PDB file of N, CA and C in Angstrom:
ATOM      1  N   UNK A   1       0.850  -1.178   0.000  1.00 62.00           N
ATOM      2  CA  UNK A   1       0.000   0.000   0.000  1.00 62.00           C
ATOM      3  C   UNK A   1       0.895   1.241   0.000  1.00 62.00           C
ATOM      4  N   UNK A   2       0.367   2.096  -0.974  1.00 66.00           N
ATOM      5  CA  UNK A   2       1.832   3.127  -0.727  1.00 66.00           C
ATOM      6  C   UNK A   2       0.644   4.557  -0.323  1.00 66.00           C
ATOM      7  N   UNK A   3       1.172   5.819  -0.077  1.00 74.00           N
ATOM      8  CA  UNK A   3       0.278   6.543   0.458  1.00 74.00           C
ATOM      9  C   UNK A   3       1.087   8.010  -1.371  1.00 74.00           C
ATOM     10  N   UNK A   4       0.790   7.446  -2.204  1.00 73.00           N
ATOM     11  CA  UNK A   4       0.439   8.568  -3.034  1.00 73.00           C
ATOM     12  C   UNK A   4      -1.090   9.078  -2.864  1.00 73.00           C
ATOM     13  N   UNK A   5      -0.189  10.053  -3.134  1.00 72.00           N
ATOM     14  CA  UNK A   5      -1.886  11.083  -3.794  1.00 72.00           C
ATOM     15  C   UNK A   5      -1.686  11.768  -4.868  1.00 72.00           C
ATOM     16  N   UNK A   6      -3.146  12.431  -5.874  1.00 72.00           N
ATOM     17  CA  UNK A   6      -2.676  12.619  -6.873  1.00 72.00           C
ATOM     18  C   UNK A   6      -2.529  14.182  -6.963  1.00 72.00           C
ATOM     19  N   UNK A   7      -1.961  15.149  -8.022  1.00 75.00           N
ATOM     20  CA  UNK A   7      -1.613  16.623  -7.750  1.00 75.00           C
ATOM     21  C   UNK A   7      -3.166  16.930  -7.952  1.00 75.00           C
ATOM     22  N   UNK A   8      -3.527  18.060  -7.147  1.00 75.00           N
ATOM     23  CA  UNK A   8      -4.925  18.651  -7.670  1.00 75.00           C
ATOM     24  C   UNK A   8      -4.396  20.334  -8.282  1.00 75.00           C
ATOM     25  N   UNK A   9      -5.643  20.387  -8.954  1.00 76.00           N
ATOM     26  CA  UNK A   9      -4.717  22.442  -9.076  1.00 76.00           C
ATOM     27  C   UNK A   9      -6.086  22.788  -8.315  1.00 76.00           C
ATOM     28  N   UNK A  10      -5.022  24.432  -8.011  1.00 75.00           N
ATOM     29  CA  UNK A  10      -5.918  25.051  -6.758  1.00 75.00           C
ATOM     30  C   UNK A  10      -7.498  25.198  -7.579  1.00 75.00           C
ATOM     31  N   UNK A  11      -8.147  25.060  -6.501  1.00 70.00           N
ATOM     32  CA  UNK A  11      -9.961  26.047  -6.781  1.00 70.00           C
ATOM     33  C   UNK A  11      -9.769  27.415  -7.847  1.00 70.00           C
ATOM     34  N   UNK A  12     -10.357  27.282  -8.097  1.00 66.00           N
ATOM     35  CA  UNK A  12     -10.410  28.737  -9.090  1.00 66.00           C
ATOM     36  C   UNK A  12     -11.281  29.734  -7.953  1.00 66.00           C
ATOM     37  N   UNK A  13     -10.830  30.525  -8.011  1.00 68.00           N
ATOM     38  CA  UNK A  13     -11.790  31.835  -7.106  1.00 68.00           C
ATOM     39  C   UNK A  13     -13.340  31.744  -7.082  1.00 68.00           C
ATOM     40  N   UNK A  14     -13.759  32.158  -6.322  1.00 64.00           N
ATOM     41  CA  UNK A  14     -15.470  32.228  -6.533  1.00 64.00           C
ATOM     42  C   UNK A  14     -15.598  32.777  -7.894  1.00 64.00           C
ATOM     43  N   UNK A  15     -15.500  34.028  -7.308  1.00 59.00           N
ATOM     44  CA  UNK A  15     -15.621  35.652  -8.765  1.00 59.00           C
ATOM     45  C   UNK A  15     -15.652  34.367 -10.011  1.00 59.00           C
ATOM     46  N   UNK A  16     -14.240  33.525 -10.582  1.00 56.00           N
ATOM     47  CA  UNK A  16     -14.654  32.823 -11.638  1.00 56.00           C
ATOM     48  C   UNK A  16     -15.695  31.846 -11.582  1.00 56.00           C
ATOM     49  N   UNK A  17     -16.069  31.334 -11.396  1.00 61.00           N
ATOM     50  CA  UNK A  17     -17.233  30.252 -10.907  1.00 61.00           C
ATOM     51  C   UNK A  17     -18.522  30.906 -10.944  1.00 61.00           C
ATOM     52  N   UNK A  18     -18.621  32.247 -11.320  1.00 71.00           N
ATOM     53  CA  UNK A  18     -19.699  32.180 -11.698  1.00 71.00           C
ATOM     54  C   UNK A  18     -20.016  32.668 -13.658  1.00 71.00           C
ATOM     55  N   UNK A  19     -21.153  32.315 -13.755  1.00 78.00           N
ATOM     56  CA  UNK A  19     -21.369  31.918 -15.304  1.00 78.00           C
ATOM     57  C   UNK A  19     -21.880  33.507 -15.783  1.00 78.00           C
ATOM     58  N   UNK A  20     -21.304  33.671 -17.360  1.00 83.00           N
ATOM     59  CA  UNK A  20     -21.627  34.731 -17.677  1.00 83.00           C
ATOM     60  C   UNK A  20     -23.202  35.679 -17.677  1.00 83.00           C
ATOM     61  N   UNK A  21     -23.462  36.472 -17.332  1.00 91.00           N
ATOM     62  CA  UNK A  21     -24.599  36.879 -17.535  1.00 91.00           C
ATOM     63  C   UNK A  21     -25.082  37.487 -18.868  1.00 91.00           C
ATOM     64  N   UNK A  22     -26.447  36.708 -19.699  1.00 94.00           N
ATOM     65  CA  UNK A  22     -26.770  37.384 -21.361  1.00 94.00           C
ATOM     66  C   UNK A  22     -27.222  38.627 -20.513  1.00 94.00           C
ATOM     67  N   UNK A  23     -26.748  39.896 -21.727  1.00 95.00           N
ATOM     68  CA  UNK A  23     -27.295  41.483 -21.458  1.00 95.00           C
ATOM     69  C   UNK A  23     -27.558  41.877 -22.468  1.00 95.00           C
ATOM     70  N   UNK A  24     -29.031  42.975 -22.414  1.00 96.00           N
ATOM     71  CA  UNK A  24     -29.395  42.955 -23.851  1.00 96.00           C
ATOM     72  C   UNK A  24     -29.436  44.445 -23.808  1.00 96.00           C
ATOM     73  N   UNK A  25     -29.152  45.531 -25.242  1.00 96.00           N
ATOM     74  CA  UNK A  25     -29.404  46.965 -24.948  1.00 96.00           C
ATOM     75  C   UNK A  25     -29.578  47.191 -26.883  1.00 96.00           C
ATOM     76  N   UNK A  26     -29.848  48.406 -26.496  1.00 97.00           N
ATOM     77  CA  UNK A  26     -29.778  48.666 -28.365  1.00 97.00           C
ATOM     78  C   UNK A  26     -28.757  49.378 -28.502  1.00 97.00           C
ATOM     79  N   UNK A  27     -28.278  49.114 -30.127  1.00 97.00           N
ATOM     80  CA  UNK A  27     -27.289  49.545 -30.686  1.00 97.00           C
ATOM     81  C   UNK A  27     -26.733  50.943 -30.557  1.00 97.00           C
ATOM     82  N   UNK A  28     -26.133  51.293 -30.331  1.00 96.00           N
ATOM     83  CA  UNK A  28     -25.590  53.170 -30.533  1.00 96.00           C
ATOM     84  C   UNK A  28     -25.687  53.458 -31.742  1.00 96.00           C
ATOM     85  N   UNK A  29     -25.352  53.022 -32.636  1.00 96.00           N
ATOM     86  CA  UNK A  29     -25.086  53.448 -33.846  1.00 96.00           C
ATOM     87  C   UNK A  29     -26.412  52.968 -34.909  1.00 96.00           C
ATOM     88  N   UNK A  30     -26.979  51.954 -34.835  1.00 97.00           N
ATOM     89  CA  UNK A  30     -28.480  52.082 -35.504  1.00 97.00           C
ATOM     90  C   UNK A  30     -29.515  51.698 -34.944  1.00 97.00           C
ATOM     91  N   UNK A  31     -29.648  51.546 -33.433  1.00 96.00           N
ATOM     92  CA  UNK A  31     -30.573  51.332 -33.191  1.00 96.00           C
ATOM     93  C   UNK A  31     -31.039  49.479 -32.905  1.00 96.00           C
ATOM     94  N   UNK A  32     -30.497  49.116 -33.484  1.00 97.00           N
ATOM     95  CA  UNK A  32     -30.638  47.266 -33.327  1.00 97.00           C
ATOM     96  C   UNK A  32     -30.861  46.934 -31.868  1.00 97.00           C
ATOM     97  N   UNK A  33     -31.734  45.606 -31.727  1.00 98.00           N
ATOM     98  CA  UNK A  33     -31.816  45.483 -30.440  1.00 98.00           C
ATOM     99  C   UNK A  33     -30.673  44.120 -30.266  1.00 98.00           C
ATOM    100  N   UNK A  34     -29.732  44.209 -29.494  1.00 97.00           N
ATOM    101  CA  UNK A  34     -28.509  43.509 -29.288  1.00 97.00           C
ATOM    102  C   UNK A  34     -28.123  42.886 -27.972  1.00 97.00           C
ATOM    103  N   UNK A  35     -27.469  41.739 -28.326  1.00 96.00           N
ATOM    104  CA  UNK A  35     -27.712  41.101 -26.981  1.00 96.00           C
ATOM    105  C   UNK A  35     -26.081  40.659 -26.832  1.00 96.00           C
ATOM    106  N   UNK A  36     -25.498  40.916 -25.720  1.00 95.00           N
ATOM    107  CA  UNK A  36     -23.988  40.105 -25.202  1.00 95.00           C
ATOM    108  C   UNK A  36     -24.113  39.397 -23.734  1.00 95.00           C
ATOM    109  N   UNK A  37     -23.016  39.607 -23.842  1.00 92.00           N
ATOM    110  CA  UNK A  37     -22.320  38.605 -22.423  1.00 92.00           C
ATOM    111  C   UNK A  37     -21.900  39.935 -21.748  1.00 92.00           C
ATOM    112  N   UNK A  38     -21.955  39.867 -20.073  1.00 92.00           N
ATOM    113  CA  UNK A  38     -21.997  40.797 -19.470  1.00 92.00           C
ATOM    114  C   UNK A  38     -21.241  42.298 -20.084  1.00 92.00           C
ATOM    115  N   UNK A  39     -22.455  42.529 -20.522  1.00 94.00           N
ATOM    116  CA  UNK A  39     -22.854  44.207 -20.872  1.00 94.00           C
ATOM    117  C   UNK A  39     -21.649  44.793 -22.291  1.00 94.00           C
ATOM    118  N   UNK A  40     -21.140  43.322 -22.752  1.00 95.00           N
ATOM    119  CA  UNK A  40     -20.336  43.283 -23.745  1.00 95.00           C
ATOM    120  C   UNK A  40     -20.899  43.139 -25.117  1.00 95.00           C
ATOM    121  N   UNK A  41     -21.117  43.934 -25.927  1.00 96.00           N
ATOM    122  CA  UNK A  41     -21.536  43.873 -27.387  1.00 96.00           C
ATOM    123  C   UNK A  41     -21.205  44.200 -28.698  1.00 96.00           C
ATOM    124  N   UNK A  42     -21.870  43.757 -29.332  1.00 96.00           N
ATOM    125  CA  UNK A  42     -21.117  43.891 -30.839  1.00 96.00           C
ATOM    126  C   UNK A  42     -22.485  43.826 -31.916  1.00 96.00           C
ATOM    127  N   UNK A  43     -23.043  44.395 -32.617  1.00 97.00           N
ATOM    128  CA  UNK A  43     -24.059  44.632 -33.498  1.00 97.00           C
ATOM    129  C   UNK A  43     -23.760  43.849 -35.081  1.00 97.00           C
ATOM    130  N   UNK A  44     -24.360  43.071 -34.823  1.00 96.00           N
ATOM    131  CA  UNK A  44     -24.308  42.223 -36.775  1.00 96.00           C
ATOM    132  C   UNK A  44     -24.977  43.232 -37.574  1.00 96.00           C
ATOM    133  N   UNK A  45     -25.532  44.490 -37.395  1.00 97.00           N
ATOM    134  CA  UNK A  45     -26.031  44.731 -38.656  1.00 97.00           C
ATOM    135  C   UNK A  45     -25.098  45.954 -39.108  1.00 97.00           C
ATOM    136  N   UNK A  46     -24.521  46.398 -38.169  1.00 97.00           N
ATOM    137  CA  UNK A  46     -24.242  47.630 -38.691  1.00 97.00           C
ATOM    138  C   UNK A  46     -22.387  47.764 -38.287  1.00 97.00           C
ATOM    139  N   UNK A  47     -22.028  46.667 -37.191  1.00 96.00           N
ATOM    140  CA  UNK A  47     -20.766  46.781 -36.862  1.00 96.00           C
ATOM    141  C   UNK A  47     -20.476  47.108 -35.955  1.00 96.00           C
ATOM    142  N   UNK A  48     -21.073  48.033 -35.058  1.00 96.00           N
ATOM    143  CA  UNK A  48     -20.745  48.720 -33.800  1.00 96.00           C
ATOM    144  C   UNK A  48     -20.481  47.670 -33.107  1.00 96.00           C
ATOM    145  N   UNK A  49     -18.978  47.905 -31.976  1.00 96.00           N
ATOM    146  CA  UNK A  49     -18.681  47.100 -30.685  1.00 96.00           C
ATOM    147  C   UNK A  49     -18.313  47.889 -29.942  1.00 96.00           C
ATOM    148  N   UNK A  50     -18.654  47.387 -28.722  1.00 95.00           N
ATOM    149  CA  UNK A  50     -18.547  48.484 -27.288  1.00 95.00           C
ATOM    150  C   UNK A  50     -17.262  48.342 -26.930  1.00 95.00           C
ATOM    151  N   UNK A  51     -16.813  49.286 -26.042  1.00 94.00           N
ATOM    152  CA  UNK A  51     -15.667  48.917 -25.648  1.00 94.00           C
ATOM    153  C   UNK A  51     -15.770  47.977 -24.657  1.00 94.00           C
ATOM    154  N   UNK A  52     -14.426  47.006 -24.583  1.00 89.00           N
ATOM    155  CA  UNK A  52     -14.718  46.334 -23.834  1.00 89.00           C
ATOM    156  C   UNK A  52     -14.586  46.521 -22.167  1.00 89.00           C
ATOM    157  N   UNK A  53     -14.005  47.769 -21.623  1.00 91.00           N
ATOM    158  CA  UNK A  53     -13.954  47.742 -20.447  1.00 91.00           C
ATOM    159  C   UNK A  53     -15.471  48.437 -20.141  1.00 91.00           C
ATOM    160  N   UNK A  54     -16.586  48.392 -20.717  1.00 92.00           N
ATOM    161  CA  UNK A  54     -17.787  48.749 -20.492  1.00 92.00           C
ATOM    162  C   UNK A  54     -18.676  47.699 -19.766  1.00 92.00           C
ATOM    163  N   UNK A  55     -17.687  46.429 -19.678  1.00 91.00           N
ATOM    164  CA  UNK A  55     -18.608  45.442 -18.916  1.00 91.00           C
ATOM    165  C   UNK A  55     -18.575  45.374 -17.485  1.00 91.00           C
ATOM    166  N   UNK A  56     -19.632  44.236 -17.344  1.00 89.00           N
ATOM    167  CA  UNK A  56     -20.198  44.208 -15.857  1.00 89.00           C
ATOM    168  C   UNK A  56     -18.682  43.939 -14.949  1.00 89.00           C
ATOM    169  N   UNK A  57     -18.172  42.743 -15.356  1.00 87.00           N
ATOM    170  CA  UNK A  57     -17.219  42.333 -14.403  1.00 87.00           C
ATOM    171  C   UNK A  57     -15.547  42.222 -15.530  1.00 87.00           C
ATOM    172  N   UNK A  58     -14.926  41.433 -14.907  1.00 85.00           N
ATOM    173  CA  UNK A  58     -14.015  42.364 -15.561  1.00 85.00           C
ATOM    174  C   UNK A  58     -13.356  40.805 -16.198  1.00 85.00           C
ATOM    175  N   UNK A  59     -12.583  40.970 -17.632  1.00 82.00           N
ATOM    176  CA  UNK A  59     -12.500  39.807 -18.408  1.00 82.00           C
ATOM    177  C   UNK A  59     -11.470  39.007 -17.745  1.00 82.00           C
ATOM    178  N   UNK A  60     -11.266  37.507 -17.819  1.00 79.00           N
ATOM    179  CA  UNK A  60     -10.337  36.692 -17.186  1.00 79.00           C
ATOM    180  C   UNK A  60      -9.165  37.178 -18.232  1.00 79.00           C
ATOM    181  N   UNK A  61      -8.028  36.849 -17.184  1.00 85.00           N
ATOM    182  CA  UNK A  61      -7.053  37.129 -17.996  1.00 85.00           C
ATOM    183  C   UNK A  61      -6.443  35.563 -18.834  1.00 85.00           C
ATOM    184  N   UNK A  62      -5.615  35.915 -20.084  1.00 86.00           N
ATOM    185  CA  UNK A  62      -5.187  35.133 -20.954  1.00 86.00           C
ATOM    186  C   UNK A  62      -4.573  33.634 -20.157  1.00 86.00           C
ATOM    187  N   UNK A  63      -3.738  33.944 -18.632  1.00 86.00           N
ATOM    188  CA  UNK A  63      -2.796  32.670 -18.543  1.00 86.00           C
ATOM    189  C   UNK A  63      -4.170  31.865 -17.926  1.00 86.00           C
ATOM    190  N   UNK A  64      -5.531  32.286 -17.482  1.00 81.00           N
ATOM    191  CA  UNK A  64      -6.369  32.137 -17.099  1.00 81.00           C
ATOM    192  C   UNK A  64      -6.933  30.503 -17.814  1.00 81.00           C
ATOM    193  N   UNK A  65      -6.767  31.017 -19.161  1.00 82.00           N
ATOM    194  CA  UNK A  65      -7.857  29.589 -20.006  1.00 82.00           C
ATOM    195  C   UNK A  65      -6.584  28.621 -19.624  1.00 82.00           C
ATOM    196  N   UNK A  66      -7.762  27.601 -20.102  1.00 82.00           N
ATOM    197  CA  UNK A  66      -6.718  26.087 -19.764  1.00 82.00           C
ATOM    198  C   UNK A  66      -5.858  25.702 -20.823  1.00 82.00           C
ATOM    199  N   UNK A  67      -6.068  26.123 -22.234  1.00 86.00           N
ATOM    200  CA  UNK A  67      -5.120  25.960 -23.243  1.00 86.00           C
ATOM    201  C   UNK A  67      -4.747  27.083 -23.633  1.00 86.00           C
ATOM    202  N   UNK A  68      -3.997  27.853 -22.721  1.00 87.00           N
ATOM    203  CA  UNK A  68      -2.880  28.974 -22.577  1.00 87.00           C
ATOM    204  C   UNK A  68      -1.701  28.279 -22.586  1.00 87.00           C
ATOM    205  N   UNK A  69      -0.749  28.640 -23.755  1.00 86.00           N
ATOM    206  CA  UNK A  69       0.623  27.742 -24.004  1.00 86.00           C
ATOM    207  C   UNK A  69       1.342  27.652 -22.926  1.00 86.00           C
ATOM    208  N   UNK A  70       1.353  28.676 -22.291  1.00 76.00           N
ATOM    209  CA  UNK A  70       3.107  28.749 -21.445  1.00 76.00           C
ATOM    210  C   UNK A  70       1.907  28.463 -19.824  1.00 76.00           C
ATOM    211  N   UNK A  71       0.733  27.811 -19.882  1.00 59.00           N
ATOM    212  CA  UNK A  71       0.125  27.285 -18.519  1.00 59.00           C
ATOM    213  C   UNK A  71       1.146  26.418 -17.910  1.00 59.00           C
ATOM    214  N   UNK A  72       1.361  26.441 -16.644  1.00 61.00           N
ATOM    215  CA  UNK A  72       2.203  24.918 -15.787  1.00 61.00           C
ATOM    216  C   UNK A  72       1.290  23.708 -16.021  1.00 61.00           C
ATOM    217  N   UNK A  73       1.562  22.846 -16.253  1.00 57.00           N
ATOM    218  CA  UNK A  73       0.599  21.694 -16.166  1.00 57.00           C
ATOM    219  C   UNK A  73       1.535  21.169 -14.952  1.00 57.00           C
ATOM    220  N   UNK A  74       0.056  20.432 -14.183  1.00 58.00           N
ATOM    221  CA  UNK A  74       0.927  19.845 -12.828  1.00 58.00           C
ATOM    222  C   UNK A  74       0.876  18.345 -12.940  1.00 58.00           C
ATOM    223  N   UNK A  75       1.553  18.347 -12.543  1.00 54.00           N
ATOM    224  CA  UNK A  75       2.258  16.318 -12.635  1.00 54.00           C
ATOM    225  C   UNK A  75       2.623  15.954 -13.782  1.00 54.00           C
ATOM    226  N   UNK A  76       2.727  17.120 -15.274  1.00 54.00           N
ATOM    227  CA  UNK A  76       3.405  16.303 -15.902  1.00 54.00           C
ATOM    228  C   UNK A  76       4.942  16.872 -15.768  1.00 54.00           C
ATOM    229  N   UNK A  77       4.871  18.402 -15.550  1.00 52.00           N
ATOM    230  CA  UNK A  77       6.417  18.776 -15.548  1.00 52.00           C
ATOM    231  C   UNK A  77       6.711  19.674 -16.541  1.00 52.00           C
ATOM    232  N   UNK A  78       5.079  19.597 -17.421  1.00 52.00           N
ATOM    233  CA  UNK A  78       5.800  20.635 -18.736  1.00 52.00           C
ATOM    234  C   UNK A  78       5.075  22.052 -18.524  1.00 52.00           C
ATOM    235  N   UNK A  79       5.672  23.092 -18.960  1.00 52.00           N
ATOM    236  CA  UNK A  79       5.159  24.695 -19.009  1.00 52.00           C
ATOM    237  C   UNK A  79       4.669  25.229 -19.892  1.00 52.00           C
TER     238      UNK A  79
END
């Protein structure tokens, strides 16, 4: 009997754990009624996109996703 255990990676924060919220507003620029991900949008008819620091909460950062190149992977050893 040997006493391994296996690597876990940490919890992700609350703040991430929770799921995006749909937000709906009309277009600035023609009027369209438009729908994003927290308070983030972009208009198919005419082009307009908001900026993005106009949203609700604030975007995960890049080393964040799980197939981010230079991520640590744990237990295998590679970066």
């Amino acid at each position: 009997m040997t006493n391994w255990l296996p690597d876990f990676e940490p919890l992700p924060d609350p703040e991430a754990l929770i799921a995006p919220e749909i937000t709906e507003t009309e277009c600035r620029q023609c009027g369209t009624r438009v729908a994003g991900l927290d308070g983030r949008y972009a208009c198919g008819v005419c082009g307009w996109v908001n900026d993005h620091t106009e949203g609700h909460r604030p975007l995960p950062l890049a080393e964040d996703d799980a197939d981010f190149p230079r991520r640590k992977r744990i237990g295998t050893g590679a970066l």
